[in-house]
Each structure stands twice: as C-alpha cells, then as structure tokens.
C-alpha cells in the first residue's frame, strides 16, 4: 500500500497531466490513511476549487488551518480559497488571521 507521500506524488503527476479528478481520488486516499496529512488537504482544497466544489475546497483548507494553526501560510491559503469560492468577508478574516500569526499576535 502506498504511503501518503507516495499518493501525493502520484496525485501531482495526475494533476500535471490534466486529470484533476484522478488526483483528487489519490489525495482522498492519502488523507484517509493519514488525516493529519496537511499538504494533502492543501492540494485537495485547490483541486476542489478548480472542480467547482466550493464546500469541499473550504473544508480541506480549514483542515490545514486546524492542523497548522500557527502557520501564517495556512491562513493565507484559506483566504485564497475563500476568494476563489466567492466568500470575500471570510477571506478577509482569514487574511487578518494570517497577518496576526505572522506578527506574533494571539487570536
């Protein structure tokens, strides 16, 4: 059975070949094997936006923030996902959280 990292690499190859649904399937397998596989959730968020599945995209982007709450980039990525899903107020909040994390402020 492939590791989450191996599945991620396979997903990246599928994505690069234009098979986004195939990439999603590999990544879903990876995060099922390791629910704390943040990079897998991150790529899933991006792919689900590309596939016009906003709720799934947001859920995976939020999971990255949950797994990496002190990483400003997690909030920045969530903000971008929100924007791409047409949720500007939520995007602004996530962007503010990224700024706070980057500058050492608490929630």
Tab-separated table of N, CA and C in Angstrom:
chain	number	residue	atom	x	y	z
A	1	UNK	N	0.849	-1.188	0.000
A	1	UNK	CA	0.000	0.000	0.000
A	1	UNK	C	0.891	1.248	0.000
A	2	UNK	N	0.631	2.182	-0.905
A	2	UNK	CA	1.451	3.391	-0.981
A	2	UNK	C	1.280	4.267	0.267
A	3	UNK	N	2.331	4.989	0.602
A	3	UNK	CA	2.281	5.939	1.721
A	3	UNK	C	1.549	7.202	1.268
A	4	UNK	N	1.111	8.047	2.231
A	4	UNK	CA	0.503	9.315	1.843
A	4	UNK	C	1.412	10.163	0.947
A	5	UNK	N	2.704	10.155	1.236
A	5	UNK	CA	3.625	10.925	0.387
A	5	UNK	C	3.687	10.375	-1.032
A	6	UNK	N	3.684	9.065	-1.158
A	6	UNK	CA	3.688	8.457	-2.490
A	6	UNK	C	2.385	8.776	-3.230
A	7	UNK	N	1.276	8.714	-2.512
A	7	UNK	CA	-0.014	9.060	-3.121
A	7	UNK	C	-0.043	10.529	-3.542
A	8	UNK	N	0.549	11.387	-2.730
A	8	UNK	CA	0.634	12.805	-3.066
A	8	UNK	C	1.416	12.990	-4.364
A	9	UNK	N	2.543	12.305	-4.472
A	9	UNK	CA	3.352	12.410	-5.695
A	9	UNK	C	2.571	11.914	-6.915
A	10	UNK	N	1.839	10.827	-6.751
A	10	UNK	CA	1.009	10.312	-7.846
A	10	UNK	C	-0.072	11.329	-8.213
A	11	UNK	N	-0.655	11.954	-7.182
A	11	UNK	CA	-1.694	12.966	-7.424
A	11	UNK	C	-1.123	14.162	-8.185
A	12	UNK	N	0.068	14.569	-7.811
A	12	UNK	CA	0.702	15.695	-8.508
A	12	UNK	C	0.941	15.360	-9.977
A	13	UNK	N	1.378	14.133	-10.241
A	13	UNK	CA	1.575	13.717	-11.630
A	13	UNK	C	0.255	13.720	-12.400
A	14	UNK	N	-0.805	13.218	-11.765
A	14	UNK	CA	-2.121	13.199	-12.415
A	14	UNK	C	-2.612	14.621	-12.674
A	15	UNK	N	-2.458	15.487	-11.674
A	15	UNK	CA	-2.858	16.890	-11.845
A	15	UNK	C	-2.109	17.518	-12.998
A	16	UNK	N	-0.805	17.302	-13.042
A	16	UNK	CA	0.024	17.889	-14.095
A	16	UNK	C	-0.349	17.356	-15.478
A	17	UNK	N	-0.879	16.135	-15.514
A	17	UNK	CA	-1.325	15.536	-16.777
A	17	UNK	C	-2.748	15.958	-17.138
A	18	UNK	N	-3.368	16.775	-16.276
A	18	UNK	CA	-4.714	17.268	-16.552
A	18	UNK	C	-5.836	16.432	-15.968
A	19	UNK	N	-5.503	15.418	-15.193
A	19	UNK	CA	-6.513	14.537	-14.598
A	19	UNK	C	-6.780	14.949	-13.155
A	20	UNK	N	-7.504	16.048	-12.995
A	20	UNK	CA	-7.786	16.546	-11.652
A	20	UNK	C	-8.667	15.593	-10.845
A	21	UNK	N	-9.697	14.989	-11.442
A	21	UNK	CA	-10.480	14.011	-10.650
A	21	UNK	C	-9.625	12.827	-10.184
A	22	UNK	N	-8.723	12.371	-11.017
A	22	UNK	CA	-7.826	11.291	-10.623
A	22	UNK	C	-6.908	11.716	-9.490
A	23	UNK	N	-6.425	12.957	-9.561
A	23	UNK	CA	-5.582	13.497	-8.495
A	23	UNK	C	-6.354	13.576	-7.188
A	24	UNK	N	-7.594	14.021	-7.266
A	24	UNK	CA	-8.438	14.100	-6.072
A	24	UNK	C	-8.596	12.720	-5.445
A	25	UNK	N	-8.823	11.716	-6.250
A	25	UNK	CA	-9.001	10.354	-5.731
A	25	UNK	C	-7.755	9.893	-4.975
A	26	UNK	N	-6.579	10.158	-5.516
A	26	UNK	CA	-5.334	9.776	-4.843
A	26	UNK	C	-5.168	10.535	-3.530
A	27	UNK	N	-5.489	11.823	-3.556
A	27	UNK	CA	-5.339	12.628	-2.342
A	27	UNK	C	-6.351	12.249	-1.269
A	28	UNK	N	-7.560	11.912	-1.692
A	28	UNK	CA	-8.562	11.467	-0.712
A	28	UNK	C	-8.086	10.174	-0.049
A	29	UNK	N	-7.443	9.326	-0.830
A	29	UNK	CA	-6.873	8.096	-0.279
A	29	UNK	C	-5.756	8.434	0.718
A	30	UNK	N	-4.940	9.420	0.385
A	30	UNK	CA	-3.831	9.819	1.260
A	30	UNK	C	-4.325	10.371	2.587
A	31	UNK	N	-5.331	11.261	2.541
A	31	UNK	CA	-5.808	11.849	3.802
A	31	UNK	C	-6.672	10.872	4.596
A	32	UNK	N	-7.223	9.865	3.930
A	32	UNK	CA	-7.932	8.810	4.663
A	32	UNK	C	-6.921	7.969	5.442
A	33	UNK	N	-5.764	7.724	4.837
A	33	UNK	CA	-4.719	6.947	5.505
A	33	UNK	C	-4.075	7.747	6.636
A	34	UNK	N	-3.956	9.070	6.437
A	34	UNK	CA	-3.356	9.944	7.448
A	34	UNK	C	-4.135	11.256	7.482
A	35	UNK	N	-5.145	11.346	8.348
A	35	UNK	CA	-5.966	12.560	8.412
A	35	UNK	C	-5.177	13.829	8.754
A	36	UNK	N	-3.977	13.682	9.294
A	36	UNK	CA	-3.148	14.833	9.631
A	36	UNK	C	-2.180	15.209	8.505
A	37	UNK	N	-2.393	14.678	7.315
A	37	UNK	CA	-1.525	14.938	6.162
A	37	UNK	C	-1.898	16.293	5.553
A	38	UNK	N	-1.359	17.342	6.164
A	38	UNK	CA	-1.763	18.713	5.825
A	38	UNK	C	-1.539	19.069	4.364
A	39	UNK	N	-0.416	18.683	3.798
A	39	UNK	CA	-0.134	19.039	2.411
A	39	UNK	C	-1.161	18.402	1.459
A	40	UNK	N	-1.639	17.221	1.813
A	40	UNK	CA	-2.682	16.576	1.017
A	40	UNK	C	-3.986	17.354	1.072
A	41	UNK	N	-4.348	17.810	2.270
A	41	UNK	CA	-5.557	18.626	2.405
A	41	UNK	C	-5.410	19.927	1.613
A	42	UNK	N	-4.206	20.484	1.638
A	42	UNK	CA	-3.976	21.728	0.901
A	42	UNK	C	-4.170	21.569	-0.599
A	43	UNK	N	-3.612	20.489	-1.153
A	43	UNK	CA	-3.795	20.280	-2.592
A	43	UNK	C	-5.248	19.941	-2.905
A	44	UNK	N	-5.900	19.217	-2.003
A	44	UNK	CA	-7.323	18.917	-2.223
A	44	UNK	C	-8.143	20.204	-2.274
A	45	UNK	N	-7.839	21.140	-1.383
A	45	UNK	CA	-8.561	22.414	-1.386
A	45	UNK	C	-8.441	23.091	-2.748
A	46	UNK	N	-7.230	23.161	-3.264
A	46	UNK	CA	-7.001	23.806	-4.564
A	46	UNK	C	-7.705	23.061	-5.689
A	47	UNK	N	-7.607	21.745	-5.686
A	47	UNK	CA	-8.244	20.969	-6.758
A	47	UNK	C	-9.762	21.066	-6.700
A	48	UNK	N	-10.322	21.031	-5.502
A	48	UNK	CA	-11.781	21.146	-5.399
A	48	UNK	C	-12.273	22.515	-5.870
A	49	UNK	N	-11.491	23.566	-5.657
A	49	UNK	CA	-11.864	24.874	-6.220
A	49	UNK	C	-11.880	24.772	-7.736
A	50	UNK	N	-10.836	24.172	-8.291
A	50	UNK	CA	-10.754	24.029	-9.746
A	50	UNK	C	-11.927	23.219	-10.304
A	51	UNK	N	-12.433	22.283	-9.497
A	51	UNK	CA	-13.552	21.433	-9.925
A	51	UNK	C	-14.913	22.007	-9.517
A	52	UNK	N	-14.909	23.257	-9.039
A	52	UNK	CA	-16.134	23.977	-8.651
A	52	UNK	C	-16.895	23.277	-7.526
A	53	UNK	N	-16.152	22.721	-6.581
A	53	UNK	CA	-16.753	22.097	-5.402
A	53	UNK	C	-16.315	22.904	-4.183
A	54	UNK	N	-16.948	24.084	-4.034
A	54	UNK	CA	-16.538	25.070	-3.035
A	54	UNK	C	-16.592	24.531	-1.609
A	55	UNK	N	-17.645	23.838	-1.243
A	55	UNK	CA	-17.756	23.359	0.134
A	55	UNK	C	-16.620	22.415	0.495
A	56	UNK	N	-16.276	21.529	-0.411
A	56	UNK	CA	-15.174	20.602	-0.153
A	56	UNK	C	-13.843	21.355	-0.118
A	57	UNK	N	-13.681	22.325	-0.988
A	57	UNK	CA	-12.448	23.119	-1.006
A	57	UNK	C	-12.252	23.831	0.325
A	58	UNK	N	-13.300	24.466	0.798
A	58	UNK	CA	-13.220	25.202	2.059
A	58	UNK	C	-12.966	24.249	3.228
A	59	UNK	N	-13.630	23.117	3.232
A	59	UNK	CA	-13.439	22.150	4.322
A	59	UNK	C	-11.977	21.692	4.403
A	60	UNK	N	-11.363	21.429	3.267
A	60	UNK	CA	-9.966	20.977	3.286
A	60	UNK	C	-9.022	22.120	3.658
A	61	UNK	N	-9.309	23.332	3.203
A	61	UNK	CA	-8.473	24.475	3.587
A	61	UNK	C	-8.589	24.736	5.090
A	62	UNK	N	-9.779	24.595	5.644
A	62	UNK	CA	-9.953	24.749	7.088
A	62	UNK	C	-9.206	23.657	7.851
A	63	UNK	N	-9.160	22.472	7.295
A	63	UNK	CA	-8.441	21.368	7.936
A	63	UNK	C	-6.953	21.693	8.025
A	64	UNK	N	-6.407	22.321	7.000
A	64	UNK	CA	-4.997	22.715	7.041
A	64	UNK	C	-4.766	23.695	8.191
A	65	UNK	N	-5.662	24.661	8.347
A	65	UNK	CA	-5.541	25.627	9.443
A	65	UNK	C	-5.643	24.907	10.791
A	66	UNK	N	-6.545	23.960	10.879
A	66	UNK	CA	-6.688	23.188	12.113
A	66	UNK	C	-5.404	22.420	12.433
A	67	UNK	N	-4.789	21.848	11.421
A	67	UNK	CA	-3.576	21.060	11.613
A	67	UNK	C	-2.338	21.923	11.843
A	68	UNK	N	-2.327	23.113	11.273
A	68	UNK	CA	-1.168	24.005	11.370
A	68	UNK	C	-1.611	25.405	11.803
A	69	UNK	N	-2.159	25.512	13.020
A	69	UNK	CA	-2.760	26.776	13.453
A	69	UNK	C	-1.779	27.934	13.646
A	70	UNK	N	-0.493	27.653	13.764
A	70	UNK	CA	0.485	28.718	13.964
A	70	UNK	C	1.192	29.127	12.681
A	71	UNK	N	0.818	28.522	11.567
A	71	UNK	CA	1.454	28.810	10.285
A	71	UNK	C	0.662	29.886	9.540
A	72	UNK	N	1.238	31.081	9.375
A	72	UNK	CA	0.513	32.137	8.659
A	72	UNK	C	0.086	31.722	7.250
A	73	UNK	N	0.908	30.890	6.592
A	73	UNK	CA	0.572	30.483	5.229
A	73	UNK	C	-0.727	29.689	5.187
A	74	UNK	N	-1.027	28.930	6.231
A	74	UNK	CA	-2.278	28.165	6.270
A	74	UNK	C	-3.468	29.101	6.142
A	75	UNK	N	-3.402	30.219	6.858
A	75	UNK	CA	-4.496	31.195	6.805
A	75	UNK	C	-4.520	31.933	5.470
A	76	UNK	N	-3.345	32.202	4.921
A	76	UNK	CA	-3.276	32.847	3.610
A	76	UNK	C	-3.906	31.948	2.554
A	77	UNK	N	-3.585	30.663	2.606
A	77	UNK	CA	-4.157	29.719	1.646
A	77	UNK	C	-5.673	29.634	1.823
A	78	UNK	N	-6.131	29.622	3.072
A	78	UNK	CA	-7.576	29.616	3.331
A	78	UNK	C	-8.223	30.868	2.747
A	79	UNK	N	-7.572	32.006	2.906
A	79	UNK	CA	-8.092	33.254	2.353
A	79	UNK	C	-8.237	33.164	0.837
A	80	UNK	N	-7.237	32.621	0.176
A	80	UNK	CA	-7.286	32.481	-1.289
A	80	UNK	C	-8.430	31.550	-1.696
A	81	UNK	N	-8.588	30.458	-0.973
A	81	UNK	CA	-9.681	29.527	-1.282
A	81	UNK	C	-11.026	30.226	-1.113
A	82	UNK	N	-11.172	30.962	-0.020
A	82	UNK	CA	-12.428	31.707	0.187
A	82	UNK	C	-12.692	32.673	-0.972
A	83	UNK	N	-11.678	33.406	-1.394
A	83	UNK	CA	-11.854	34.349	-2.511
A	83	UNK	C	-12.307	33.606	-3.760
A	84	UNK	N	-11.640	32.508	-4.057
A	84	UNK	CA	-11.977	31.750	-5.268
A	84	UNK	C	-13.371	31.148	-5.189
A	85	UNK	N	-13.880	31.001	-3.954
A	85	UNK	CA	-15.230	30.462	-3.761
A	85	UNK	C	-16.261	31.582	-3.598
A	86	UNK	N	-15.833	32.837	-3.764
A	86	UNK	CA	-16.753	33.964	-3.700
A	86	UNK	C	-17.159	34.378	-2.297
A	87	UNK	N	-16.368	34.033	-1.305
A	87	UNK	CA	-16.686	34.363	0.087
A	87	UNK	C	-15.674	35.399	0.592
A	88	UNK	N	-15.884	36.641	0.182
A	88	UNK	CA	-14.923	37.703	0.459
A	88	UNK	C	-14.817	38.049	1.945
A	89	UNK	N	-15.908	38.209	2.689
A	89	UNK	CA	-15.742	38.528	4.113
A	89	UNK	C	-14.943	37.451	4.867
A	90	UNK	N	-15.201	36.201	4.547
A	90	UNK	CA	-14.454	35.114	5.170
A	90	UNK	C	-12.982	35.172	4.760
A	91	UNK	N	-12.731	35.536	3.513
A	91	UNK	CA	-11.363	35.669	3.023
A	91	UNK	C	-10.626	36.778	3.765
A	92	UNK	N	-11.312	37.879	3.999
A	92	UNK	CA	-10.690	38.993	4.717
A	92	UNK	C	-10.350	38.590	6.150
A	93	UNK	N	-11.230	37.827	6.780
A	93	UNK	CA	-10.958	37.361	8.142
A	93	UNK	C	-9.739	36.439	8.155
A	94	UNK	N	-9.669	35.504	7.233
A	94	UNK	CA	-8.530	34.586	7.169
A	94	UNK	C	-7.237	35.356	6.897
A	95	UNK	N	-7.311	36.376	6.041
A	95	UNK	CA	-6.131	37.197	5.754
A	95	UNK	C	-5.673	37.929	7.011
A	96	UNK	N	-6.614	38.438	7.774
A	96	UNK	CA	-6.272	39.111	9.032
A	96	UNK	C	-5.621	38.131	10.011
A	97	UNK	N	-6.115	36.915	10.052
A	97	UNK	CA	-5.530	35.896	10.917
A	97	UNK	C	-4.098	35.579	10.475
A	98	UNK	N	-3.869	35.537	9.180
A	98	UNK	CA	-2.515	35.292	8.670
A	98	UNK	C	-1.580	36.401	9.137
A	99	UNK	N	-2.037	37.639	9.040
A	99	UNK	CA	-1.225	38.777	9.471
A	99	UNK	C	-0.919	38.672	10.964
A	100	UNK	N	-1.933	38.328	11.750
A	100	UNK	CA	-1.738	38.195	13.195
A	100	UNK	C	-0.714	37.100	13.510
A	101	UNK	N	-0.831	35.978	12.862
A	101	UNK	CA	0.101	34.881	13.096
A	101	UNK	C	1.518	35.270	12.679
A	102	UNK	N	1.628	35.954	11.550
A	102	UNK	CA	2.926	36.350	11.045
A	102	UNK	C	3.618	37.320	11.998
A	103	UNK	N	2.823	38.159	12.663
A	103	UNK	CA	3.386	39.181	13.541
A	103	UNK	C	3.316	38.802	15.020
A	104	UNK	N	2.957	37.579	15.306
A	104	UNK	CA	3.006	37.082	16.673
A	104	UNK	C	1.874	37.496	17.581
A	105	UNK	N	0.764	37.924	17.006
A	105	UNK	CA	-0.395	38.285	17.815
A	105	UNK	C	-1.257	37.057	18.057
A	106	UNK	N	-1.897	37.020	19.198
A	106	UNK	CA	-2.816	35.925	19.506
A	106	UNK	C	-4.174	36.211	18.885
A	107	UNK	N	-5.014	35.182	18.791
A	107	UNK	CA	-6.348	35.312	18.204
A	107	UNK	C	-7.192	36.308	18.967
